[in-house]
PDB file of C-alpha atoms in Angstrom:
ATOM      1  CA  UNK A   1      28.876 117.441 260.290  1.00  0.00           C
ATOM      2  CA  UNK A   2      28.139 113.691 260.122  1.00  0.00           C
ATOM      3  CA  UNK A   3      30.947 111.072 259.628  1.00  0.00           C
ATOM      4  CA  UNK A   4      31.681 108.594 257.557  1.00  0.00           C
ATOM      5  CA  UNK A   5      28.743 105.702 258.332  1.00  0.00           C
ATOM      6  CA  UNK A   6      29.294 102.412 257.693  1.00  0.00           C
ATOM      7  CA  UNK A   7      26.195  99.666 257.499  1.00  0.00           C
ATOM      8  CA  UNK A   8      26.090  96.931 258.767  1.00  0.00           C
ATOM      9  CA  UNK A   9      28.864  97.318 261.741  1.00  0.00           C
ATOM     10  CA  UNK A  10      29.128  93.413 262.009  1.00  0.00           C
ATOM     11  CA  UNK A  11      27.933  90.578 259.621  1.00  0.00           C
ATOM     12  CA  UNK A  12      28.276  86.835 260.091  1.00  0.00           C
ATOM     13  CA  UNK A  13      28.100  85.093 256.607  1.00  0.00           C
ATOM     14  CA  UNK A  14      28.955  81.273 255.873  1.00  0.00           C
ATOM     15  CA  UNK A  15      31.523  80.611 252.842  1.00  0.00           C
ATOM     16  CA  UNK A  16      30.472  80.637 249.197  1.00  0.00           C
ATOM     17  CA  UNK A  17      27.685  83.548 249.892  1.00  0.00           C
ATOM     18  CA  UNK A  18      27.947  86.710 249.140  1.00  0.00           C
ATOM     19  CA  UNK A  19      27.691  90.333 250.987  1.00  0.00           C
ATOM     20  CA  UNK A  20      27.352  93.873 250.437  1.00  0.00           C
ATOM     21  CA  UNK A  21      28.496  96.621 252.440  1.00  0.00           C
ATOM     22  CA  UNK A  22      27.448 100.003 252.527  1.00  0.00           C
ATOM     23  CA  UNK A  23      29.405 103.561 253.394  1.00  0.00           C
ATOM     24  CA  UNK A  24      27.779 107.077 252.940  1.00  0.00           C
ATOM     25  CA  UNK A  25      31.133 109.529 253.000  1.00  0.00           C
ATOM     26  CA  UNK A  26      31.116 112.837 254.609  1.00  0.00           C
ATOM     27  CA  UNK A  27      28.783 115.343 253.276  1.00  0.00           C
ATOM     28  CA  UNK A  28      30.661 117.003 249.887  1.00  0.00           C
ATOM     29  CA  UNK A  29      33.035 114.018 250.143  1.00  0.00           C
ATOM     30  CA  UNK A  30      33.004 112.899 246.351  1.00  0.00           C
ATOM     31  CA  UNK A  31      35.813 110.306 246.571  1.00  0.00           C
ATOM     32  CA  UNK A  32      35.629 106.881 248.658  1.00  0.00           C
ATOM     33  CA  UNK A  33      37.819 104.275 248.943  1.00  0.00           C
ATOM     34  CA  UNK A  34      37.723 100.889 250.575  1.00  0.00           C
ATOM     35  CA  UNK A  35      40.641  99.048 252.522  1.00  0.00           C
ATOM     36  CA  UNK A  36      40.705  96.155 254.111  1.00  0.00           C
ATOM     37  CA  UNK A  37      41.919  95.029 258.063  1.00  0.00           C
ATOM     38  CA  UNK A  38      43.611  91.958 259.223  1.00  0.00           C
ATOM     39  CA  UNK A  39      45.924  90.905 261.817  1.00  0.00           C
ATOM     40  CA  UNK A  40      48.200  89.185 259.152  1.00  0.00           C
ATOM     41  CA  UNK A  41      48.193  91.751 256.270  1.00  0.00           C
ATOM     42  CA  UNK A  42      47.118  95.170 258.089  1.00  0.00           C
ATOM     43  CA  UNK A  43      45.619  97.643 255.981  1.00  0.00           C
ATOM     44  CA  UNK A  44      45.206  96.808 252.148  1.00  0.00           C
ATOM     45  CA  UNK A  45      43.777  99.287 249.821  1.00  0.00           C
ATOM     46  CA  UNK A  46      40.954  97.667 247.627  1.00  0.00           C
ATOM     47  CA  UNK A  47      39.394 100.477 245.465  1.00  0.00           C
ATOM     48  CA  UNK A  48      38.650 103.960 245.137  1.00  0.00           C
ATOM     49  CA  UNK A  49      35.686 105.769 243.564  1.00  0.00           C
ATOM     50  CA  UNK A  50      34.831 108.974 242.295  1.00  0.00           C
ATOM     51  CA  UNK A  51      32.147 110.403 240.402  1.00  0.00           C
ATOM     52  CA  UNK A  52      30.695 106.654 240.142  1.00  0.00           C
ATOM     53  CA  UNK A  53      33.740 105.356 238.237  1.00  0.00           C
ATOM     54  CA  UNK A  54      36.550 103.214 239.759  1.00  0.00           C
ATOM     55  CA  UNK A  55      39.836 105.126 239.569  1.00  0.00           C
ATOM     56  CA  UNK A  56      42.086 102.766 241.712  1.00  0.00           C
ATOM     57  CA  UNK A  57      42.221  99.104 242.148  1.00  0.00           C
ATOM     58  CA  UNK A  58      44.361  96.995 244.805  1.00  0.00           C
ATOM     59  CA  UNK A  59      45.656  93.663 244.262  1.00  0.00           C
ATOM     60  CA  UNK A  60      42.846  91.832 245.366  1.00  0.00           C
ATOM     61  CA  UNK A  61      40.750  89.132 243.343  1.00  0.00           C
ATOM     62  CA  UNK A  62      37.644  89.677 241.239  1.00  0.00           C
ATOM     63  CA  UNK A  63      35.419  88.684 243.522  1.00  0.00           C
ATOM     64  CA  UNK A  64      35.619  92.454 245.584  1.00  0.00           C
ATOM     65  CA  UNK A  65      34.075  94.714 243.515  1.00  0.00           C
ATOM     66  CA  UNK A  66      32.286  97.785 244.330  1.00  0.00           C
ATOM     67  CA  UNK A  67      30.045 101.172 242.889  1.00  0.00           C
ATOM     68  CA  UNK A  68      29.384 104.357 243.963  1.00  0.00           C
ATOM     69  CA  UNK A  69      26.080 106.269 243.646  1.00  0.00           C
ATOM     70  CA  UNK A  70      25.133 110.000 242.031  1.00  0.00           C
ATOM     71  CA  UNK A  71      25.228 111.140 245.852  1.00  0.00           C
ATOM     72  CA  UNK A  72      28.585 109.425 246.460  1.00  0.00           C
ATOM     73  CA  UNK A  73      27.649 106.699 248.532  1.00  0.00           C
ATOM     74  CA  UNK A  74      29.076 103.766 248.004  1.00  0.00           C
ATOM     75  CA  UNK A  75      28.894  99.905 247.874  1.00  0.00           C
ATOM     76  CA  UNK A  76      31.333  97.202 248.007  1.00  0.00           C
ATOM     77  CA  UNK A  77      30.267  93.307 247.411  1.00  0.00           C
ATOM     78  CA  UNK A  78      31.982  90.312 248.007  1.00  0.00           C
ATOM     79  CA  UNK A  79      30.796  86.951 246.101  1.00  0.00           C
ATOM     80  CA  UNK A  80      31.931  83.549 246.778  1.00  0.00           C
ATOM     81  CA  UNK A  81      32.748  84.234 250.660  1.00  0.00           C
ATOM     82  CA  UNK A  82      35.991  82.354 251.854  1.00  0.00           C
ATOM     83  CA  UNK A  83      37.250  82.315 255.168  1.00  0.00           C
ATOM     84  CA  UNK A  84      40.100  84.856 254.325  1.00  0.00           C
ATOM     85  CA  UNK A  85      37.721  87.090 253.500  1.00  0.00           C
ATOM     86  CA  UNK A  86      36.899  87.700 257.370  1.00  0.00           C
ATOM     87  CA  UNK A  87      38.348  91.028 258.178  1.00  0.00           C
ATOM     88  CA  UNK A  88      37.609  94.603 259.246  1.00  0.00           C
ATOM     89  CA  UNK A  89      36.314  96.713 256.180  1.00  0.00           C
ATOM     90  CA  UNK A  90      36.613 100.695 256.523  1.00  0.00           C
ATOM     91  CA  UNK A  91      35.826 102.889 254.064  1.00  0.00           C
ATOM     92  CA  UNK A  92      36.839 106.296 253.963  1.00  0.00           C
ATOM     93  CA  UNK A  93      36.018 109.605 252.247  1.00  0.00           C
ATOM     94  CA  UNK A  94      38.111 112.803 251.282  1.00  0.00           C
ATOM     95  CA  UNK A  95      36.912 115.755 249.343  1.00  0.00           C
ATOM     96  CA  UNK A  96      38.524 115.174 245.944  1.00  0.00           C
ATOM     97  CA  UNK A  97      40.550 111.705 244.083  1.00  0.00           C
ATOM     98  CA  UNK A  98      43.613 111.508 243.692  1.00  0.00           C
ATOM     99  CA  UNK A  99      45.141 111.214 246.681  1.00  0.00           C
ATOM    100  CA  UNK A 100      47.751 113.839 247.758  1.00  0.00           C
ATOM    101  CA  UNK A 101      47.396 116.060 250.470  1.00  0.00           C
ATOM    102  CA  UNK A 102      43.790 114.921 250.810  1.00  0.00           C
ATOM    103  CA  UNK A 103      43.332 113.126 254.353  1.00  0.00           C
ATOM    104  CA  UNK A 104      40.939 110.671 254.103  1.00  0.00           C
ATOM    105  CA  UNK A 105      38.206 110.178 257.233  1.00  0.00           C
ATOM    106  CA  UNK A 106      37.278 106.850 257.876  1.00  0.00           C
ATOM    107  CA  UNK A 107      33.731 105.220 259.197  1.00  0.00           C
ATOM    108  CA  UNK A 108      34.024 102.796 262.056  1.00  0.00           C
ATOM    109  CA  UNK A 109      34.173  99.814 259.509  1.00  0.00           C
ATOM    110  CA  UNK A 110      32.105  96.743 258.961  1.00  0.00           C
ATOM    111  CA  UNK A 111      33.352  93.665 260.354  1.00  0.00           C
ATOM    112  CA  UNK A 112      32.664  90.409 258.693  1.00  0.00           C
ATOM    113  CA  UNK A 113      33.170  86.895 260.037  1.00  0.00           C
ATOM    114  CA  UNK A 114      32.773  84.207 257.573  1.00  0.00           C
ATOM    115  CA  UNK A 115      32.090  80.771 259.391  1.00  0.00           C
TER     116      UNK A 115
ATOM    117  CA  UNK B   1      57.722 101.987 245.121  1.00  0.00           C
ATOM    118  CA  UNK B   2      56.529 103.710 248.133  1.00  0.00           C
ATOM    119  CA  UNK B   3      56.373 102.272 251.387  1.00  0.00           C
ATOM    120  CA  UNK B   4      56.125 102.388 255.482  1.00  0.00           C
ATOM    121  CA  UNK B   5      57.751 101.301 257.971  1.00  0.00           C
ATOM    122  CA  UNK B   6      56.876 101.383 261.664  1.00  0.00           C
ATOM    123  CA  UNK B   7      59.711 100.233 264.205  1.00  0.00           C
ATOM    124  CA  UNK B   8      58.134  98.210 266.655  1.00  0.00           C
ATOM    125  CA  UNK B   9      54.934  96.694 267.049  1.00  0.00           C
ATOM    126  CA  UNK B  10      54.231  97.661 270.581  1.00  0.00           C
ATOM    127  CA  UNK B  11      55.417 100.563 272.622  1.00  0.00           C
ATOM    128  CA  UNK B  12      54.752 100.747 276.376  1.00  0.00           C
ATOM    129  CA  UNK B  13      55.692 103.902 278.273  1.00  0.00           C
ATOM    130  CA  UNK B  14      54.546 104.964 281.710  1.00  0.00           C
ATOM    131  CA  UNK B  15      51.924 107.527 282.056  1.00  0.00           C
ATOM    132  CA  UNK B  16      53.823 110.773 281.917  1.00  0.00           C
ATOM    133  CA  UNK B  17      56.514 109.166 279.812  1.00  0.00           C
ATOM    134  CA  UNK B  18      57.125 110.869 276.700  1.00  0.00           C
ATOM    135  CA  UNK B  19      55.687 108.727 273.750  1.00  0.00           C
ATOM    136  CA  UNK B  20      58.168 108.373 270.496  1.00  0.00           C
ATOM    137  CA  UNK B  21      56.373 105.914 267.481  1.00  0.00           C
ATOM    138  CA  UNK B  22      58.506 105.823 264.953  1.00  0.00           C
ATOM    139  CA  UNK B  23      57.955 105.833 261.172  1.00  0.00           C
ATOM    140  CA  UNK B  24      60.169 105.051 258.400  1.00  0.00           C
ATOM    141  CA  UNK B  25      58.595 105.901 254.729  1.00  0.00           C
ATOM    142  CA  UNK B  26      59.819 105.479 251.336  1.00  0.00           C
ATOM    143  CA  UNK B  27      59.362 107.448 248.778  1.00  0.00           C
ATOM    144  CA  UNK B  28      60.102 108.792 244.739  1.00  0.00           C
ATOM    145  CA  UNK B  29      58.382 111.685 245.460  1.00  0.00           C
ATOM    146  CA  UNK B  30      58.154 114.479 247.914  1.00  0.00           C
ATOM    147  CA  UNK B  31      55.501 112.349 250.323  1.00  0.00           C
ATOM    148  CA  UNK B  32      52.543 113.150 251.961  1.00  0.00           C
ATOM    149  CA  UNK B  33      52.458 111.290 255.355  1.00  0.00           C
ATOM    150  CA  UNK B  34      49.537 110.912 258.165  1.00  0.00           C
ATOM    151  CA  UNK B  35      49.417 109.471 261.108  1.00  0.00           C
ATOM    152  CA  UNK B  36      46.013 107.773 261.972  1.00  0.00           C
ATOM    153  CA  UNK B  37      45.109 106.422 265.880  1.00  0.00           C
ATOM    154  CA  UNK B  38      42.792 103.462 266.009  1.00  0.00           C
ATOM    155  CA  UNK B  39      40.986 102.730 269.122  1.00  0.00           C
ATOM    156  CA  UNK B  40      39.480  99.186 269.778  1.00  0.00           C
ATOM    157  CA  UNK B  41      36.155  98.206 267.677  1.00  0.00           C
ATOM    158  CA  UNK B  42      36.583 101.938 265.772  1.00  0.00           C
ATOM    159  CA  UNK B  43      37.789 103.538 262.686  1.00  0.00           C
ATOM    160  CA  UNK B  44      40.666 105.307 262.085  1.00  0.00           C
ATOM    161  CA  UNK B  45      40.876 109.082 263.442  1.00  0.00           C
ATOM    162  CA  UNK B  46      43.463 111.563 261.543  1.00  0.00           C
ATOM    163  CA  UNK B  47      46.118 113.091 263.966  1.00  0.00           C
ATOM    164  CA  UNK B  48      48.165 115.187 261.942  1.00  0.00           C
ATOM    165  CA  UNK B  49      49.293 115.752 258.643  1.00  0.00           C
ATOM    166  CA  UNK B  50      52.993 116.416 256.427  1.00  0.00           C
ATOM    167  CA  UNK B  51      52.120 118.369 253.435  1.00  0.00           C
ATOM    168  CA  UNK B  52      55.512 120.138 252.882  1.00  0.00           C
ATOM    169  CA  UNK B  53      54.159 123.209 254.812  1.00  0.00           C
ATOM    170  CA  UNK B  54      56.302 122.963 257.407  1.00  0.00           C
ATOM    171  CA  UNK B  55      58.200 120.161 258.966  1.00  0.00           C
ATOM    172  CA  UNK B  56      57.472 120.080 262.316  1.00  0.00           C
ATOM    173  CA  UNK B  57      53.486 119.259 262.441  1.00  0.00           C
ATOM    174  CA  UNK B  58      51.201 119.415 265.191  1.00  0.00           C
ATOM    175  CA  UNK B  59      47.944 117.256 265.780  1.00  0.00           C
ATOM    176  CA  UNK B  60      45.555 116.285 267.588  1.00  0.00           C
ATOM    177  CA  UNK B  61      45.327 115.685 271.480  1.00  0.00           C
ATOM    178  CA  UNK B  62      48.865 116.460 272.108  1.00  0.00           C
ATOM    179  CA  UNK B  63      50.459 114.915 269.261  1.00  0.00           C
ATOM    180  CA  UNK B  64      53.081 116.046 266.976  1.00  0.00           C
ATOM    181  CA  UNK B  65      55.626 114.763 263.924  1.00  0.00           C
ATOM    182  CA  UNK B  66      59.181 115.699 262.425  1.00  0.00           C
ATOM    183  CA  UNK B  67      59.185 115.596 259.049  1.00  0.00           C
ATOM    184  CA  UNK B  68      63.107 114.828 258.365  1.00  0.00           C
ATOM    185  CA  UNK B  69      63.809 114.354 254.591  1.00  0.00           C
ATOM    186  CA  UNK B  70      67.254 113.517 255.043  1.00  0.00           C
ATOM    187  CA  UNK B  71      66.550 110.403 257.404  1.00  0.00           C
ATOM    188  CA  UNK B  72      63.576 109.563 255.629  1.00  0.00           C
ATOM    189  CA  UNK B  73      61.259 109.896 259.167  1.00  0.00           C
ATOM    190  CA  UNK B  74      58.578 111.161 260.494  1.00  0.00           C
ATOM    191  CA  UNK B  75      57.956 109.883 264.226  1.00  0.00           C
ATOM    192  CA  UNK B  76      55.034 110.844 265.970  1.00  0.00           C
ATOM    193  CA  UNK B  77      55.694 111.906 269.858  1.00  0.00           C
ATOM    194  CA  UNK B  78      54.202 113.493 272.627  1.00  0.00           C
ATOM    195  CA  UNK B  79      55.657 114.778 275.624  1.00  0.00           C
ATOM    196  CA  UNK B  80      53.727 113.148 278.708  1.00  0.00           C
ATOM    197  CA  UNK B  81      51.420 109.977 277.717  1.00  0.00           C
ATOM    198  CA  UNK B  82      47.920 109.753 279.380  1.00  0.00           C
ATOM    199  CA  UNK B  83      46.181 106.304 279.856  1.00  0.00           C
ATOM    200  CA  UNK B  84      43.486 107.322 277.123  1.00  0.00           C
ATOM    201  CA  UNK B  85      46.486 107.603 274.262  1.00  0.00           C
ATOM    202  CA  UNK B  86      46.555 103.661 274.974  1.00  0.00           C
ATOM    203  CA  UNK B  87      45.898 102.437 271.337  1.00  0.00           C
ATOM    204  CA  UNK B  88      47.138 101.396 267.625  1.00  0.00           C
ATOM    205  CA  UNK B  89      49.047 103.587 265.738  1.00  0.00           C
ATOM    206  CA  UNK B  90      49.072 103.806 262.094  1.00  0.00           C
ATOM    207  CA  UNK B  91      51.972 105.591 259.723  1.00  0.00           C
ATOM    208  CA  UNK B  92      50.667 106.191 255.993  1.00  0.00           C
ATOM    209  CA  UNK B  93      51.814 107.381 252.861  1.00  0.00           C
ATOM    210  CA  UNK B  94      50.019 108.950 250.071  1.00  0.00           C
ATOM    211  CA  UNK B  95      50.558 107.302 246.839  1.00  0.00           C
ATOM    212  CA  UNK B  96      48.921 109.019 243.653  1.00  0.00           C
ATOM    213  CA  UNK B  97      49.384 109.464 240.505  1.00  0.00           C
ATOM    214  CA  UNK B  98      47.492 111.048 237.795  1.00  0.00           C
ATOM    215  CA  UNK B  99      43.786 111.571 239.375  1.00  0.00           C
ATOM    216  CA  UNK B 100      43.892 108.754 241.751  1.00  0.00           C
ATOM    217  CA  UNK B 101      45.865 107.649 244.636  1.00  0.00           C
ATOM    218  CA  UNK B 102      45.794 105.325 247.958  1.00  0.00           C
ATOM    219  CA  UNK B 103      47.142 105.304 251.284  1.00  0.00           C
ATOM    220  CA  UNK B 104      50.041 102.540 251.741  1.00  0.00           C
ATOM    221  CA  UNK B 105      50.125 102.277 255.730  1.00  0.00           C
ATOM    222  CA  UNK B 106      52.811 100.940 257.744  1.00  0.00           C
ATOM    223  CA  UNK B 107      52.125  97.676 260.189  1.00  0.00           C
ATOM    224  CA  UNK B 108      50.850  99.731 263.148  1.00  0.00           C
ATOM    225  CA  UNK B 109      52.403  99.904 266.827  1.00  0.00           C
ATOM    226  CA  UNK B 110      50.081  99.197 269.781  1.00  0.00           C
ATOM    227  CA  UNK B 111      50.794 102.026 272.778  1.00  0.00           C
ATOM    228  CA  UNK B 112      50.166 100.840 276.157  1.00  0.00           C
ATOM    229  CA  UNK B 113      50.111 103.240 278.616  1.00  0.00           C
ATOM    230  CA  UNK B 114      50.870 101.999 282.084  1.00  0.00           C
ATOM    231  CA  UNK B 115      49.805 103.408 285.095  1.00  0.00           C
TER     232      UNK B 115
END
């Protein structure tokens, strides 16, 4: 069974553009949710989707926002790039929301550099 | 609120040494805790699991956690280290509520594994 993918695996993007990133969960995964890496903050939840709808939001600004598709892939863009921004992005997938007992699997993330 | 935390931010043991990470969590709520291994320019990989089944859990590649309630733990060890366990380690908590939830990590400890 495939993993979590994550497109692009690196993107170089200069401040004030914007970017979208792209994770297809695990086959029959219908929840995803995004987090981001840093050295300074470590792993921050951003969102979670399921069934196309956003069911969970971290404390991050308006510029992250995201969608997931009918087949439960997902999308996350970022407008107005700042240097802050630049940071590991993983996405990961589990078979229901809600959390729980529900591990989540994780795709080798995306990682942006904003020059 | 619930939260993580992991003692130390880097662990170095010898190979053969037995590996302790510790993890601290916080919690309202009977928890659900994973610990996650991330290798350099990768995702994260699930090692084990606490679900309340039972408290002692075993993973993956050698690993294993106590689950003890009444000191609010749940270390990961294993009993002889091998240079490919040389990576970051990563304590979470499930937080839900409702039909949603998120995974609150601790800051991660870096294992080096010393010949």
């Amino acid at each position: 069974k495939a993993g979590v993918t994550q497109t692009p695996r690196y993107l170089i993007k200069t401040r004030g553009q914007q970017v979208t990133l792209s994770c297809s969960p695990i086959s029959g995964h219908r929840s995803v949710s995004w987090y981001q890496q840093t050295p300074g903050q470590g792993l921050q939840f951003l969102f979670e989707y399921f069934s196309e709808t956003q069911r969970n939001k971290g404390n991050f600004p308006g510029r992250f926002s995201g969608r997931q598709f009918s087949n439960s892939r997902s999308e996350m863009n970022v407008s107005t790039l700042e240097l802050g921004d630049s940071a590991l992005y993983l996405c990961a997938s589990s078979l229901e929301a809600g959390g729980g007992n529900q591990p989540q699997h994780f795709g080798d993330g995306t990682r942006l550099s904003i020059l | 609120a619930q939260s993580v935390t992991q003692l130390g931010s880097h662990v170095s043991v010898s190979e053969g040494a037995l590996v302790l990470l510790r993890c601290n969590y916080s919690s309202s709520v009977p928890p659900y805790l994973f610990w996650y291994v991330q290798y350099p320019n990768q995702g994260l990989q699930l090692l084990l699991k606490y679900t309340s089944a039972a408290t002692l859990v075993k993973g993956i590649n050698g690993f294993e956690a106590e689950f003890k309630k009444s000191e609010t733990s749940f270390h990961l060890t294993k009993p002889s280290a091998h240079m490919s366990d040389a990576a970051e380690y990563f304590c979470a908590v499930s937080v839900y509520s409702g039909n949603t939830g998120k995974l609150i990590f601790g800051q991660g400890t870096t294992l080096q594994v010393k010949p």
